[in-house]
Short mmCIF file of C-alpha atoms in Angstrom, two decimals:
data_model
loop_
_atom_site.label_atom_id
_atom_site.label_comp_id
_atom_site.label_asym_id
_atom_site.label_seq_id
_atom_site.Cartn_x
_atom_site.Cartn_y
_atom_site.Cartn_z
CA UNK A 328 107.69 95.29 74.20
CA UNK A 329 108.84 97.03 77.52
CA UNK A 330 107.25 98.86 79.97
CA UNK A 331 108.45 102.80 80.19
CA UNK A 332 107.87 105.31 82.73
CA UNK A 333 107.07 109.22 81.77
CA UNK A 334 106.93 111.97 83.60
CA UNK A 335 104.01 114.41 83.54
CA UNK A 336 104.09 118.26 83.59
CA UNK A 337 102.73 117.84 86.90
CA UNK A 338 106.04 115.34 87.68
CA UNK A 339 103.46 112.29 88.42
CA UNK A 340 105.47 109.35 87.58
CA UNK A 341 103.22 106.95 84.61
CA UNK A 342 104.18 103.80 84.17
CA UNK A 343 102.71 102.83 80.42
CA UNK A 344 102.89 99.46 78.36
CA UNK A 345 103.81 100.20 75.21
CA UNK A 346 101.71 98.07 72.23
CA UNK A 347 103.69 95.00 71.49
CA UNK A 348 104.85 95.16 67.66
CA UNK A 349 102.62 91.57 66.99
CA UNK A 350 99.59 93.62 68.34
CA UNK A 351 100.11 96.67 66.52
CA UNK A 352 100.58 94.59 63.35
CA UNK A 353 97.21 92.68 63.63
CA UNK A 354 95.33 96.23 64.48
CA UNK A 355 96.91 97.19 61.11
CA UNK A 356 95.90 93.98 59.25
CA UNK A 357 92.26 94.33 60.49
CA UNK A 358 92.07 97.76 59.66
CA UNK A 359 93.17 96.85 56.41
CA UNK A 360 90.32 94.37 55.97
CA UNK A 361 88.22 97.24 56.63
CA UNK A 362 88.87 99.39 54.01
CA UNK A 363 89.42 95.92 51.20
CA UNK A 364 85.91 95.12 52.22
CA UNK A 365 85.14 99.48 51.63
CA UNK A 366 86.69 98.73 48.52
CA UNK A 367 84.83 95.93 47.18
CA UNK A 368 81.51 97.15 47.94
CA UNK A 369 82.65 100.83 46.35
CA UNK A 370 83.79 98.67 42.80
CA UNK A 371 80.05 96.92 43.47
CA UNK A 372 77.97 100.42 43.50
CA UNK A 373 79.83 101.95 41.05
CA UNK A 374 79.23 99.00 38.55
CA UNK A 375 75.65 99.02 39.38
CA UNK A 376 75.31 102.59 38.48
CA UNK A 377 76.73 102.19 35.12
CA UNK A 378 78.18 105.38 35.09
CA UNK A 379 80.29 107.48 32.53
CA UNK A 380 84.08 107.51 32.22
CA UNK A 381 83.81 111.08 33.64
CA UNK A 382 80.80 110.70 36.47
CA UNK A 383 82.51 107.57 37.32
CA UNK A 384 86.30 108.82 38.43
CA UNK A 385 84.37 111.42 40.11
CA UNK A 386 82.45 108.59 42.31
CA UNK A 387 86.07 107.24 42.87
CA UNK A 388 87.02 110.26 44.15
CA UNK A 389 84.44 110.92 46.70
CA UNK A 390 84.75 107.31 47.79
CA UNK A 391 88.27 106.82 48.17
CA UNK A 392 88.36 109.70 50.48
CA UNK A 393 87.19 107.42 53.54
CA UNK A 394 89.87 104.84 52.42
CA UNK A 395 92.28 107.87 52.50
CA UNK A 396 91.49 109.83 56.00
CA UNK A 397 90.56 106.13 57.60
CA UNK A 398 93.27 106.75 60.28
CA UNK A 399 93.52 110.71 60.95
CA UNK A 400 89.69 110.18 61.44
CA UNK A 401 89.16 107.63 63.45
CA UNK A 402 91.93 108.26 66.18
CA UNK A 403 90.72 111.91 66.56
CA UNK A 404 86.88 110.78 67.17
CA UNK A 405 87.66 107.53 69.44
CA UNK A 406 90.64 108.50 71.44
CA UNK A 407 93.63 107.06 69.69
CA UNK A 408 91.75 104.34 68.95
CA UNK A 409 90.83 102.84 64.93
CA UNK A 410 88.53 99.30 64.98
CA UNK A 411 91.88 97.84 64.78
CA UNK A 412 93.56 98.75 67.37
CA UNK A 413 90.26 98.61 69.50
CA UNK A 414 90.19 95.17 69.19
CA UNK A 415 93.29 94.87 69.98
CA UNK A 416 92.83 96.80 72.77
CA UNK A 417 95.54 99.18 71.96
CA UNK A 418 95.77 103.12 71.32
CA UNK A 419 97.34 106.41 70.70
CA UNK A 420 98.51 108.15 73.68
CA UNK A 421 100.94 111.36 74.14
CA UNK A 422 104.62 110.62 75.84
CA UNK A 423 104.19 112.72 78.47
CA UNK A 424 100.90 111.53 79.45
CA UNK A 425 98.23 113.85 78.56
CA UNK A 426 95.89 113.29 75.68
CA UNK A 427 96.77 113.97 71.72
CA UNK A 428 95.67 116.75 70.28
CA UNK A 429 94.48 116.89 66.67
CA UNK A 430 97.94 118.05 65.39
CA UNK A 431 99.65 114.84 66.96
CA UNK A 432 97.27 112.70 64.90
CA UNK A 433 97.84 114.66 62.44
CA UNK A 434 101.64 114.67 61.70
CA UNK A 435 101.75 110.50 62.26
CA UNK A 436 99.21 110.39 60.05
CA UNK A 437 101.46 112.18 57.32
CA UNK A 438 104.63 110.28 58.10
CA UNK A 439 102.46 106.98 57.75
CA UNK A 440 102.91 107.28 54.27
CA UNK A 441 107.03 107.13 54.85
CA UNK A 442 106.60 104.78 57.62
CA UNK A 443 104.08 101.99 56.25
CA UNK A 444 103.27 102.72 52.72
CA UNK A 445 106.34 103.42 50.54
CA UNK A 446 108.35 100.86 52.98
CA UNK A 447 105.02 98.23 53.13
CA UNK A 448 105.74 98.90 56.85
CA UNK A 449 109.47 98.02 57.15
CA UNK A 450 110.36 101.50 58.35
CA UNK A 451 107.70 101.36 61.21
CA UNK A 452 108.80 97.86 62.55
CA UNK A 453 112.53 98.34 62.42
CA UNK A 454 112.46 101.63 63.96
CA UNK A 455 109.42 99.99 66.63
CA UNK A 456 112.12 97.44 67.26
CA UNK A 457 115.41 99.74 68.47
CA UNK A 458 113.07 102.25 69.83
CA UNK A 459 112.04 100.94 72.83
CA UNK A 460 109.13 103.08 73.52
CA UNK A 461 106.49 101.43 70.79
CA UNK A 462 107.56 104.64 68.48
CA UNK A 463 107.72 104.62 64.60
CA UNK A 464 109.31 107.45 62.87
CA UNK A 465 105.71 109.52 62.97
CA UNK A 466 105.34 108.62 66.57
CA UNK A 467 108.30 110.49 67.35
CA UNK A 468 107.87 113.23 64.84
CA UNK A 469 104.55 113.59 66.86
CA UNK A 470 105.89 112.89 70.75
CA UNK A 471 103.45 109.69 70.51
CA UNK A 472 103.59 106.12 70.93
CA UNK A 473 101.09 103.31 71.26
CA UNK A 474 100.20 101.70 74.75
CA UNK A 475 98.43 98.47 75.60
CA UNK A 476 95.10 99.09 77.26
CA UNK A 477 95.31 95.37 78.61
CA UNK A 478 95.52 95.11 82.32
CA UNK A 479 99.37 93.46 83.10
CA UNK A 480 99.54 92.43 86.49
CA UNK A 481 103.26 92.19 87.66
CA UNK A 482 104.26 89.65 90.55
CA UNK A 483 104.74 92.58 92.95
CA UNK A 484 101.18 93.59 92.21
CA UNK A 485 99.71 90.22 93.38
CA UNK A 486 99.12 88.72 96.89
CA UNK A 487 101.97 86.12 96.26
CA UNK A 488 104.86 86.21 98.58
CA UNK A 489 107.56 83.49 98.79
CA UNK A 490 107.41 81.44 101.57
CA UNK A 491 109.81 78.63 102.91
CA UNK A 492 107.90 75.19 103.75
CA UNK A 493 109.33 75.47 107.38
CA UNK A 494 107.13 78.60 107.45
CA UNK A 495 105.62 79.07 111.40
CA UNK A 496 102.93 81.70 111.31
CA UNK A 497 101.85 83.70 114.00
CA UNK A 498 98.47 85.84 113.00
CA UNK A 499 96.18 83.17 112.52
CA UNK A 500 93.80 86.31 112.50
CA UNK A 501 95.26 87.81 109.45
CA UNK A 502 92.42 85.51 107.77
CA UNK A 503 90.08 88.43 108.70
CA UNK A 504 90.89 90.27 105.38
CA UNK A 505 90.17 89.39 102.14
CA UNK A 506 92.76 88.66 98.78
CA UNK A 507 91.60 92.44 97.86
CA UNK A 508 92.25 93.90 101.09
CA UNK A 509 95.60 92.00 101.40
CA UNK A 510 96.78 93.19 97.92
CA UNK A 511 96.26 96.69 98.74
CA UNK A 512 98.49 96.46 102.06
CA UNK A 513 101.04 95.03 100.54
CA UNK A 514 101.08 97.66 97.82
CA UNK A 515 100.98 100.35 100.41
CA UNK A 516 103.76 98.30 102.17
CA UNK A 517 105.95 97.73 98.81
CA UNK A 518 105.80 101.68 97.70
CA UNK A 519 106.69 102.71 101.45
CA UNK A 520 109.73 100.39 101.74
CA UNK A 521 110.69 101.50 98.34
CA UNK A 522 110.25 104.97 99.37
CA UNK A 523 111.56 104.37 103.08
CA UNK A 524 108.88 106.20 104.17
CA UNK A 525 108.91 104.67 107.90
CA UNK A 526 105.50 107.48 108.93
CA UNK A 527 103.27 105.34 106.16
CA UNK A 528 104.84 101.48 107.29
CA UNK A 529 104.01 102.86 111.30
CA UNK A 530 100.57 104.37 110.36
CA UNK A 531 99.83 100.74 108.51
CA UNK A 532 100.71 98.70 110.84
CA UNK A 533 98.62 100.43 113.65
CA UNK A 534 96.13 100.22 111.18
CA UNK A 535 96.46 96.78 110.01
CA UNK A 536 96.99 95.52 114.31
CA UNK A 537 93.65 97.23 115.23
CA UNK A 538 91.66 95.44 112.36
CA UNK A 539 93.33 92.17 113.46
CA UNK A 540 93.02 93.07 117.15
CA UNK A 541 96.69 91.77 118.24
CA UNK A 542 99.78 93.44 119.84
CA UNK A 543 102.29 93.38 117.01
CA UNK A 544 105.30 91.09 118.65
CA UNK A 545 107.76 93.02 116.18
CA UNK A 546 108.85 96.47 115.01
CA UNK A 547 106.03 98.06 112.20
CA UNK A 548 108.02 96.73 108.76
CA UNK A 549 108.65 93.40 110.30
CA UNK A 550 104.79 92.90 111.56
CA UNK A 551 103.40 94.26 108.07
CA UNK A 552 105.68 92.08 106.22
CA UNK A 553 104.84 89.52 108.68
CA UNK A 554 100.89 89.78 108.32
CA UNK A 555 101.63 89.43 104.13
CA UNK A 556 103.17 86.66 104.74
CA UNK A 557 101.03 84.55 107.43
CA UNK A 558 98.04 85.19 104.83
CA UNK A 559 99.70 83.69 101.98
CA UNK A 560 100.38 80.24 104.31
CA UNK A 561 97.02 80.34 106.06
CA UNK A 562 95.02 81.00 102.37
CA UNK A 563 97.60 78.47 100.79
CA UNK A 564 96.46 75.80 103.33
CA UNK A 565 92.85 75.82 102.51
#
């Protein structure tokens, strides 16, 4: 599933992973395990009981009702979140980035009778599938979707930087920092190029000299791009 950005009321920019449709489906099959396994030990009590016709539909009614608010119940007390989809390490979050109230639960939870039951969940997939967002039809009834929780680094995010074999570098001190330290310069860098915000590239590259204790032999974007770079062949060559 893709990655989609929403904006917040406070127009903060959220870059979310939306639940792939595989995960979402095995959070739904374990859930469903649940309540089976509910089920069997509910037909197991009841027998032992040996109840009435009458007393005993009354036991089926009280204990179906778990079965029955499973979902609405869970996500509202664990934060989008059913033993499914925690193991899965997926949940319910709002589109525009704050956190679901009660009523979003709440009108998913009604459509997942249209979306999963009636259609055994061919409704939810196929509309999962052109939707782009991780949405079923209650998802976007209730301005929902589902997001990954997993961590997805992107090549951009890492320390990696393509270098040509040829490569001369010139910092041999840029071994001073550490993969961590590296990373965050050269997300600093990355989000100030794509930005062109030339104060933040000058103010890191004054900071990044003085740390390393050299005179920076090029202009502030070429030295910090430099510094990424001379890392990656110095740590490559250990």
């Amino acid at each position: 599933m893709d990655n989609f950005q929403i904006e917040t009321a406070q127009n903060v920019s959220i870059q979310q992973n939306a639940a792939g449709i595989g995960e979402r489906i095995l959070a739904y099959l374990i859930d469903l395990l649940i309540i089976i396994a509910y089920f069997i030990i509910a037909i197991f009590m009841i027998g032992a009981l040996s109840l009435d016709y009458g007393d005993e539909w009354a036991f089926w009614l009280i204990l179906s009702l778990p079965p029955f608010l499973y979902f609405i119940v869970w996500e509202t007390f664990w934060d989008g979140k059913t033993p499914g989809k925690a193991t899965m390490k997926i949940k319910v979050a709002r589109m525009d980035g704050a956190r679901p109230a009660f009523s979003n639960y709440l009108v998913r939870w009604l459509l997942r009778l249209l979306d999963i039951t009636l259609a055994f969940g061919g409704v939810a997939v196929v509309s999962i599938l052109l939707n782009g967002k991780g949405q079923r039809l209650g998802d976007m009834a209730a301005g929902t979707t589902v997001i990954s929780e997993r961590q997805r680094v992107r090549f951009n995010q890492t320390i990696l930087v393509d270098i040509p074999e040829d490569y001369v570098a010139m910092y041999p001190q840029v071994t001073v920092f550490s993969d961590a330290e590296i990373r965050k310069i050269k997300t600093i860098y990355t989000e100030a190029r794509r930005d062109a915000d030339h104060n933040i590239i000058l103010e890191l590259s004054k900071k990044v000299s003085a740390l390393m204790d050299v005179t920076p032999q090029e202009k502030p974007l070429q030295f910090v791009d430099r510094v990424i770079a001379d890392y990656n062949y110095y740590t490559q060559k250990l």
